[in-house]
Coordinates of C-alpha atoms in Angstrom, one line a residue:
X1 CA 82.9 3.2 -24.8
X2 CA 85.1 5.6 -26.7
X3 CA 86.5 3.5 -29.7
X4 CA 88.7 3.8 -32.4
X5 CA 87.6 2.0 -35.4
X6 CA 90.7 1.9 -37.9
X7 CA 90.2 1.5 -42.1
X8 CA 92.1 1.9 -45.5
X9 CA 88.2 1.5 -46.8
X10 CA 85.0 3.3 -46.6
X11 CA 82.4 4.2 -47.7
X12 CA 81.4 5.9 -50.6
X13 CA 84.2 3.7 -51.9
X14 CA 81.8 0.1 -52.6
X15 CA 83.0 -3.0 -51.6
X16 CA 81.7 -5.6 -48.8
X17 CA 84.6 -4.1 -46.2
X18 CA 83.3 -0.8 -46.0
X19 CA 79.9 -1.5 -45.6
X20 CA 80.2 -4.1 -42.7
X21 CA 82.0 -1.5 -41.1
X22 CA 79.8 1.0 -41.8
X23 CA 76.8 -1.0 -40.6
X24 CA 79.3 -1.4 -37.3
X25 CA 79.8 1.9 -36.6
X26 CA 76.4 2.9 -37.3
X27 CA 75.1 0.4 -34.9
X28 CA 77.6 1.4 -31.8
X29 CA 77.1 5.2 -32.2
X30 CA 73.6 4.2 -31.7
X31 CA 73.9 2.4 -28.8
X32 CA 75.3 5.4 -27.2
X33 CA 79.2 4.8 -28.0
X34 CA 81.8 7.2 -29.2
X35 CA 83.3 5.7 -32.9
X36 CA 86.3 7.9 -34.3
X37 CA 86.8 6.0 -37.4
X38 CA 90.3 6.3 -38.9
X39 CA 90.9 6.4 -42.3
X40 CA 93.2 7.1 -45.3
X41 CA 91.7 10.2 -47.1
X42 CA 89.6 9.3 -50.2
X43 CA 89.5 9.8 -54.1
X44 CA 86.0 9.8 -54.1
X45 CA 85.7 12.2 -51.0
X46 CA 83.2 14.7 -51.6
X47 CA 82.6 18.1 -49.9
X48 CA 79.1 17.0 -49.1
X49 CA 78.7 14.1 -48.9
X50 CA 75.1 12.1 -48.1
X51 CA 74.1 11.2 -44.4
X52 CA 75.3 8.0 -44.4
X53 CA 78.4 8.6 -45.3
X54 CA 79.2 11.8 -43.3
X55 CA 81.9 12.2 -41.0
X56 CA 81.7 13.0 -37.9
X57 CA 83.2 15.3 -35.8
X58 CA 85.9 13.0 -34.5
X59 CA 87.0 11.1 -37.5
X60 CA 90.4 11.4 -38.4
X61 CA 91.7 11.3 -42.3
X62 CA 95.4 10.7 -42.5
X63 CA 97.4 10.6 -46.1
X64 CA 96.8 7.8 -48.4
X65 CA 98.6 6.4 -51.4
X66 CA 97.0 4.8 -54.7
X67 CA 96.4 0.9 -55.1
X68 CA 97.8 -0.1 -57.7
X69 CA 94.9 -1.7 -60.0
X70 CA 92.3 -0.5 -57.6
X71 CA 91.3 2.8 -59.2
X72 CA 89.4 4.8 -56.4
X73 CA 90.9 2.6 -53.7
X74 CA 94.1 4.2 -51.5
X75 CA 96.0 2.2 -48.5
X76 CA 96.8 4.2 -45.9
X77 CA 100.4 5.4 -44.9
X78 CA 101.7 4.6 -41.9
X79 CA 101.1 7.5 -39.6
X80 CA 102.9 6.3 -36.3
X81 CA 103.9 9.7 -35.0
X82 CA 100.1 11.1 -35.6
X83 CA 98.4 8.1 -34.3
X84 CA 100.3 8.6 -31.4
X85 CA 100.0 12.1 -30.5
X86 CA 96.2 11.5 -30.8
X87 CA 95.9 8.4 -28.7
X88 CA 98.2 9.8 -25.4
X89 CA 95.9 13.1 -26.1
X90 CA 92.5 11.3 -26.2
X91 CA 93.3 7.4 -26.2
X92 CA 89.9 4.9 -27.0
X93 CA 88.8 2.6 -24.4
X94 CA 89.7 -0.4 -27.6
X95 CA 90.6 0.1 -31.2
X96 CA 89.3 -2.2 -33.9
X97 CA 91.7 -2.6 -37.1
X98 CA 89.9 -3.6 -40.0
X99 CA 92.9 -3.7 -42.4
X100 CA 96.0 -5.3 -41.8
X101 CA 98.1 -2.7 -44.4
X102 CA 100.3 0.0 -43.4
X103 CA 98.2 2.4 -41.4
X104 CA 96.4 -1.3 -39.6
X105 CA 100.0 -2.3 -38.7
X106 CA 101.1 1.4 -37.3
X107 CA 97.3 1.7 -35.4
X108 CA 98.3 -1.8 -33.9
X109 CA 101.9 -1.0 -32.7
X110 CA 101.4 2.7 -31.4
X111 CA 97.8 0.4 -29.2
X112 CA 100.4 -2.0 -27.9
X113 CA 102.8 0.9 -26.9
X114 CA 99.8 2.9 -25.2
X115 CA 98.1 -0.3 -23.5
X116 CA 94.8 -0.1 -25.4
X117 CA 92.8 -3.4 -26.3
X118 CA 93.0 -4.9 -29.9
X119 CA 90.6 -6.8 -32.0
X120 CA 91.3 -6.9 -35.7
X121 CA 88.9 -8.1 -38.4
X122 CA 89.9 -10.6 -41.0
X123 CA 88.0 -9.0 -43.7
X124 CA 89.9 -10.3 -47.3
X125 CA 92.1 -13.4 -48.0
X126 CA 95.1 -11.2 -49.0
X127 CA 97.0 -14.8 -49.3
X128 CA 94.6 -16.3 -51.3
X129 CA 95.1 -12.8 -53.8
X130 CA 98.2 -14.0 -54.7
X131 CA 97.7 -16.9 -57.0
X132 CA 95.3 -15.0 -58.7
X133 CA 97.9 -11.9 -59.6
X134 CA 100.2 -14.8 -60.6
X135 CA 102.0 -14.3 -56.8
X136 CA 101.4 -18.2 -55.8
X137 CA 104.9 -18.1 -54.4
X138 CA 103.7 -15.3 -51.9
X139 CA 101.0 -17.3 -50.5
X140 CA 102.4 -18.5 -47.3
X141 CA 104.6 -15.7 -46.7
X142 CA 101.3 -13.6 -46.7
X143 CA 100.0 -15.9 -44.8
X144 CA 102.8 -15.6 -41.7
X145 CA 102.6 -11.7 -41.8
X146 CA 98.7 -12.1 -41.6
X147 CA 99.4 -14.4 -38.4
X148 CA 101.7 -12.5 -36.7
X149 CA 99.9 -9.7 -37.2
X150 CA 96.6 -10.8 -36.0
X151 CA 98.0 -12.9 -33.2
X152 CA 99.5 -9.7 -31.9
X153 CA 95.3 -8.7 -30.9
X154 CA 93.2 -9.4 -28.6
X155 CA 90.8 -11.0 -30.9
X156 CA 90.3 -11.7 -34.2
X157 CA 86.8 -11.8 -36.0
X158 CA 85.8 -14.0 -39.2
X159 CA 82.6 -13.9 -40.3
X160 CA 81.8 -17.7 -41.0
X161 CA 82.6 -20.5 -38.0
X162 CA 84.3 -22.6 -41.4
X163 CA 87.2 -19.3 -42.0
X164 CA 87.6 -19.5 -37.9
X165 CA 88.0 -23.2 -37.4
X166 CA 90.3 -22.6 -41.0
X167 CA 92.7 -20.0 -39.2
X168 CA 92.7 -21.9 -35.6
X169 CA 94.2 -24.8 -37.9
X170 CA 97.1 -22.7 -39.2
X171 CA 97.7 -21.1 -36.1
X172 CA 96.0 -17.8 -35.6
X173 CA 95.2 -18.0 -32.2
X174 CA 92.0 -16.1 -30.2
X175 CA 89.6 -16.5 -33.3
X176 CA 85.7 -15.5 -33.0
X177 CA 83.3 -15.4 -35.4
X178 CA 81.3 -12.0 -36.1
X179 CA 78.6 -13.2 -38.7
X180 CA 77.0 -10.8 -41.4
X181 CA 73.4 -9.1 -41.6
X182 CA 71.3 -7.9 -44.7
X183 CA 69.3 -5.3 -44.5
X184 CA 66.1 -6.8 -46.4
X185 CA 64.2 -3.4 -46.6
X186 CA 66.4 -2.0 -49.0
X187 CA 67.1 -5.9 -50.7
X188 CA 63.3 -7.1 -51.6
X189 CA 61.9 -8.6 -54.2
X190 CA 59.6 -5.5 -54.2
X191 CA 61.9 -4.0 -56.1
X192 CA 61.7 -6.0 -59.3
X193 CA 61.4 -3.2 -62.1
X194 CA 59.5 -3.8 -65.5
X195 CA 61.1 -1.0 -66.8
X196 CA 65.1 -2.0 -66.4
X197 CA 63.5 -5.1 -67.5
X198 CA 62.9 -3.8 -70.6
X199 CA 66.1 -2.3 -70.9
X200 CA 68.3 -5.4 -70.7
X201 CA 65.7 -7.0 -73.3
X202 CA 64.1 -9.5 -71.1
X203 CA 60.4 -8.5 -71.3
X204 CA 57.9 -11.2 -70.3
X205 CA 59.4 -14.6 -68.9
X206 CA 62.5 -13.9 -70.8
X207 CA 65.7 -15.6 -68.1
X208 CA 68.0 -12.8 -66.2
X209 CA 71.1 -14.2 -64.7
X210 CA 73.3 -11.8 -62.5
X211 CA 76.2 -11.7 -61.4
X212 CA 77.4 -8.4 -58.4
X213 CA 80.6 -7.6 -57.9
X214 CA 84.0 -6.0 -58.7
X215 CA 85.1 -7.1 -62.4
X216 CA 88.9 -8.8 -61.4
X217 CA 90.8 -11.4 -61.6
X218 CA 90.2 -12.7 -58.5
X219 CA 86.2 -13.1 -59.1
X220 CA 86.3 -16.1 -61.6
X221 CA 84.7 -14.2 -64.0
X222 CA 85.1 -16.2 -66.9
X223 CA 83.5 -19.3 -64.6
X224 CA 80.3 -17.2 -64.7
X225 CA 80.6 -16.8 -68.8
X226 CA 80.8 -20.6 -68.8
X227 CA 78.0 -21.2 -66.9
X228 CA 75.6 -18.3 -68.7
X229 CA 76.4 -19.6 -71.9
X230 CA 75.5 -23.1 -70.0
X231 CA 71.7 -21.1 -69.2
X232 CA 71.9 -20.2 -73.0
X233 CA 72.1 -23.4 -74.6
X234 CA 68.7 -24.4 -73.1
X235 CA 67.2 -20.9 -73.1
X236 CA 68.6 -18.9 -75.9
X237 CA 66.5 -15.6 -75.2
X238 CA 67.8 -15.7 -71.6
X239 CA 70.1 -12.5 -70.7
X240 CA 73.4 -12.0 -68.3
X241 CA 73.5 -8.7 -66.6
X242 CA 77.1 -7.8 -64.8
X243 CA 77.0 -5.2 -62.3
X244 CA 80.0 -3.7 -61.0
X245 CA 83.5 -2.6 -62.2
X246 CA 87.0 -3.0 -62.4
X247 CA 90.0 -4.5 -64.4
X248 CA 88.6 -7.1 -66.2
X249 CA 85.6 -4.7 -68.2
X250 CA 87.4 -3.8 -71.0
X251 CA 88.2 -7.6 -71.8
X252 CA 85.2 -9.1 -71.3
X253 CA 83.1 -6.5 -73.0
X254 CA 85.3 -7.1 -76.1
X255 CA 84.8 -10.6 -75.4
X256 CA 81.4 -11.0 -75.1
X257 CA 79.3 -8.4 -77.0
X258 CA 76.1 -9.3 -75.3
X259 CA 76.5 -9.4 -72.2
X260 CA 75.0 -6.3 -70.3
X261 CA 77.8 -4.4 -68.3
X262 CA 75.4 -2.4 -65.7
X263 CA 78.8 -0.7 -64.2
X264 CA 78.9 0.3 -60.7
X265 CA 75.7 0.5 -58.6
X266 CA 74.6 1.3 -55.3
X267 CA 71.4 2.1 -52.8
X268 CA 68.0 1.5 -54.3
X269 CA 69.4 1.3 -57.8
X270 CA 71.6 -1.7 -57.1
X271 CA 68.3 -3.6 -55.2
X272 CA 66.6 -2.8 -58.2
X273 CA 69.0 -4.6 -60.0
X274 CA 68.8 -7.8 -58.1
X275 CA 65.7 -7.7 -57.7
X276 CA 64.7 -7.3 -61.5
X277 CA 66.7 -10.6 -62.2
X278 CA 65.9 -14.2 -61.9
X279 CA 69.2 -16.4 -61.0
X280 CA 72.2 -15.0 -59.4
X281 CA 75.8 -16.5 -60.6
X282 CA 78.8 -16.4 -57.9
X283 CA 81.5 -18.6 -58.4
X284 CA 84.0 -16.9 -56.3
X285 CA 86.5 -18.2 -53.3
X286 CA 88.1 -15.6 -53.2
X287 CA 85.9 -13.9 -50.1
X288 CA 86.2 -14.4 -46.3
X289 CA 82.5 -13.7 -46.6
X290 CA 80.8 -12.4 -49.9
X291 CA 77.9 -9.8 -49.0
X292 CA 76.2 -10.0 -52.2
X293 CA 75.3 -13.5 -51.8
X294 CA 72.9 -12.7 -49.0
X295 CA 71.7 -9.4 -50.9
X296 CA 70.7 -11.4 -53.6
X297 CA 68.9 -14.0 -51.2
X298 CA 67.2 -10.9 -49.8
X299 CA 65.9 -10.2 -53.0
X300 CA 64.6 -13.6 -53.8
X301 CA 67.2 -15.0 -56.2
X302 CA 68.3 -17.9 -56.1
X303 CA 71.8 -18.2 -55.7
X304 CA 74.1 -20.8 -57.5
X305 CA 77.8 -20.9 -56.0
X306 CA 80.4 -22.7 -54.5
X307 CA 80.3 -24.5 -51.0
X308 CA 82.4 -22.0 -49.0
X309 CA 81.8 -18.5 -46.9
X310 CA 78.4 -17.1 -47.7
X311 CA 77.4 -19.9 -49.7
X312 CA 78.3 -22.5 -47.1
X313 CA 76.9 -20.5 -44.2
X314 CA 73.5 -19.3 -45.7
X315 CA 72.6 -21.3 -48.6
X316 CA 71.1 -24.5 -48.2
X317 CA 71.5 -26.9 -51.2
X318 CA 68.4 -27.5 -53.4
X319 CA 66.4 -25.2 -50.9
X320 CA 67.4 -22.1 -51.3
X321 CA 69.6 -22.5 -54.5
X322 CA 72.6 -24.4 -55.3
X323 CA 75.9 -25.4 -53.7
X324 CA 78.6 -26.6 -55.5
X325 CA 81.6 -28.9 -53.9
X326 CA 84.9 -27.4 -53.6
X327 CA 87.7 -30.6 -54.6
X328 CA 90.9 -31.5 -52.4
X329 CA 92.5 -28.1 -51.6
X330 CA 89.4 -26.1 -52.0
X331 CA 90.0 -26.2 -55.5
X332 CA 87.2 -25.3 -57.8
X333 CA 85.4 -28.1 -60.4
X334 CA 84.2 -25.4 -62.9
X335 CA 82.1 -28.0 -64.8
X336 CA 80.2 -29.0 -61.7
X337 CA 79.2 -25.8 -61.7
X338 CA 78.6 -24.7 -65.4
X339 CA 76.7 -28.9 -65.4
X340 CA 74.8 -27.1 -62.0
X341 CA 74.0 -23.7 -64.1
X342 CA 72.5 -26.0 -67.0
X343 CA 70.7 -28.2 -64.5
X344 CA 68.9 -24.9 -63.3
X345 CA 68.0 -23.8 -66.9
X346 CA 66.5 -27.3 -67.6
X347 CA 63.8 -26.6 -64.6
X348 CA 63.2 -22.6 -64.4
X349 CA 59.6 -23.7 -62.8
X350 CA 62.0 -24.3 -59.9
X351 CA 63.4 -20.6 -59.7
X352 CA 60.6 -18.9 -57.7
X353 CA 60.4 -21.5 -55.2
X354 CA 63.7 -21.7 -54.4
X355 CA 63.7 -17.6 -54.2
X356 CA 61.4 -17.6 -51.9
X357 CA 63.1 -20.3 -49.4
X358 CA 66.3 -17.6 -49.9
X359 CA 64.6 -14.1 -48.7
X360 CA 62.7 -16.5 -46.0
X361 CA 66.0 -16.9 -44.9
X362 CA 67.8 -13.7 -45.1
X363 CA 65.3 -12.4 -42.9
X364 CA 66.6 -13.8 -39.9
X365 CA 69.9 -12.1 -40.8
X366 CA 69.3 -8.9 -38.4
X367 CA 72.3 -6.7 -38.3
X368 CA 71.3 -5.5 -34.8
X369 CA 72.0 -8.6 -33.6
X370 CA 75.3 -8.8 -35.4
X371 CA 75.9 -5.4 -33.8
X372 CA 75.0 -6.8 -30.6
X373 CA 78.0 -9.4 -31.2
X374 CA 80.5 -6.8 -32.0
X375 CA 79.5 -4.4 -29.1
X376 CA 80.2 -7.3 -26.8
X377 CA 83.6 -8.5 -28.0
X378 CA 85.0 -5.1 -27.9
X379 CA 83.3 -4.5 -24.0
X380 CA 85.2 -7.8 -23.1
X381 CA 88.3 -6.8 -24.1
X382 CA 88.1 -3.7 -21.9
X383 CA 86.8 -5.2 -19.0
X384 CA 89.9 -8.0 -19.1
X385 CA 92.1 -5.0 -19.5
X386 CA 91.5 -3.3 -16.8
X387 CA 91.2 -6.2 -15.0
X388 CA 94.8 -7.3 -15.8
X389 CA 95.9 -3.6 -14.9
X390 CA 94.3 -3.9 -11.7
X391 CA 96.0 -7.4 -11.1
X392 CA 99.6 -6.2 -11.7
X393 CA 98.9 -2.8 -9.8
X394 CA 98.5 -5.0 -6.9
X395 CA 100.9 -7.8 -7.2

């Protein structure tokens, strides 16, 4: 198949968007398909850049603007008339629209115009951003324009069967779920360095609890302060490590002196980081997925988090770590899970076992099969198509 894959993220930016897609793109050139991916040009664009994250040949970067409070992030502008002119030139056998901004929206209404198949992916919970931004009221209006804009595709894909049956309730209509791999070569408990050890001050038995991901509002950050300090009541030596960046830094650094702020990592320096720890702290709702929380199962941590996406997919309470119940309105209870965090410090004999049940379990998460998924949605949505095209050329 010839398809066009269309982003406002990629890679080298780093978040759980663009390297799903990556992964998906990877895995379809493979497989013998054409992938021109689509993309706002980038900040972080380099002149060379590494071999995972060269373009190729066909890739098309069209004009960006900055996201506000998202520093190295740019939404794409909308780009009708080019998107046009290259689709009657060379039009894909089926586009897939990742984003739902401006340059998502233009990619779906120039594919409508030229009769090319649609799936979209549901990637972030732009309506549940709001409330954290203090943008409740825009909740449900999000919401709508997030419906009517994936109920204009072919298909939409959700990585968990809870966020599909979750849409399908308020209305978004041809939902499938595309679940999520982990590559456990690169995430391994292998990895586990006595040296960065050593440089967060945990020599010896001494607890590390972790937490991965982008330092914002929307990550409950101070929910995972809560529940270290929980850790730190029973085992005062026992050290938090943060990796990753973002808004929220400068005020929790000031906040909390020692704490360890690893910044921004990625590749075999970001395994070594999970690996190196010993409990991993994610007390987010925020994601329609959450990538990190099957990393750091691949690594052997286990994970303590709230019953939803990832968590509520992967993790199996008391097994492989520990699940924590959302309340009425998926709301969260933050002392159940600061009471869970201290629970966990009270038996740390139990840490290795139930690290071991999580990377026994991420290794059934094969991306090729995920790939497999995806490759078959999108040769559906040809094949009904041109059957439809056929049907209405002859009556």
């Amino acid at each position: 198949m010839n398809v066009a894959l269309v982003t406002e993220t990629w890679p080298p930016e780093v978040n759980g968007v663009a390297h799903t897609l990556e992964r998906l793109t990877e895995g379809l050139r493979q497989r013998g398909h054409r992938v021109q991916v689509i993309r706002p040009r980038q900040v972080l664009d380099r002149p060379v850049a590494g071999p995972r994250h060269a373009m190729s040949p066909e890739d098309v970067t069209l004009p960006g603007i900055a996201i506000p409070g998202y520093r190295g992030l740019r939404m794409g502008l909308p780009s009708t008339r080019r998107l046009r002119r290259l689709w009657r030139h060379s039009p894909p056998d089926v586009a897939y629209i990742a984003t739902e901004g401006p340059l998502g929206h233009a990619a779906l209404a120039v594919a409508r115009q030229l009769g090319i198949p649609v799936a979209s992916g549901f990637h972030t919970r732009f309506d549940g951003y709001a409330r954290h931004y203090g943008l409740g009221l825009l909740t449900l209006p999000v919401r709508r324009l997030l419906r009517r804009f994936h109920n204009r595709c072919g298909a939409t894909l959700v990585p968990t069967r809870a966020l599909a049956e979750e849409l399908r309730e308020q209305g978004f209509l041809r939902v499938g779920v595309l679940a999520r791999g982990v590559d456990t070569r690169r995430f391994t408990p292998a990895r586990r360095s006595r040296t960065l050890r050593g440089q967060w001050g945990a020599s010896g038995p001494v607890p590390v609890v972790i937490h991965v991901g982008r330092l914002a509002a929307e990550k409950n950050l101070d929910l995972v302060i809560a529940a270290f300090r929980a850790i730190q009541a029973a085992r005062p030596d026992a050290r938090l490590v943060l990796v990753g960046d973002g808004p929220q830094r400068e005020r929790l650094a000031r906040a909390h002196p020692d704490v360890i702020f690893a910044g921004q990592q990625t590749g075999q320096a970001l395994a070594q980081h999970y690996a190196s720890a010993d409990l991993f702290l994610f007390p987010s709702t925020s994601e329609t997925f959450g990538n990190v929380v099957i990393e750091a199962m691949a690594s052997g941590l286990p994970v303590l988090a709230f019953d939803t996406a990832a968590a509520h997919e992967h993790l199996v309470d008391g097994v492989s770590g520990v699940r924590v119940s959302l309340t009425g309105a998926r709301r969260v209870d933050e002392q159940a899970f600061v009471r869970a965090a201290r629970e966990l410090a009270d038996h740390p004999e139990q840490w290795p076992l139930l690290g071991a049940r999580a990377r026994e379990h991420a290794s059934t998460l094969d991306w090729s099969e995920v790939i497999g998924g995806f490759e078959s949605v999108l040769v559906q949505l040809v094949q009904t198509e041109a059957r439809d095209a056929h049907a209405s050329a002859h009556g």
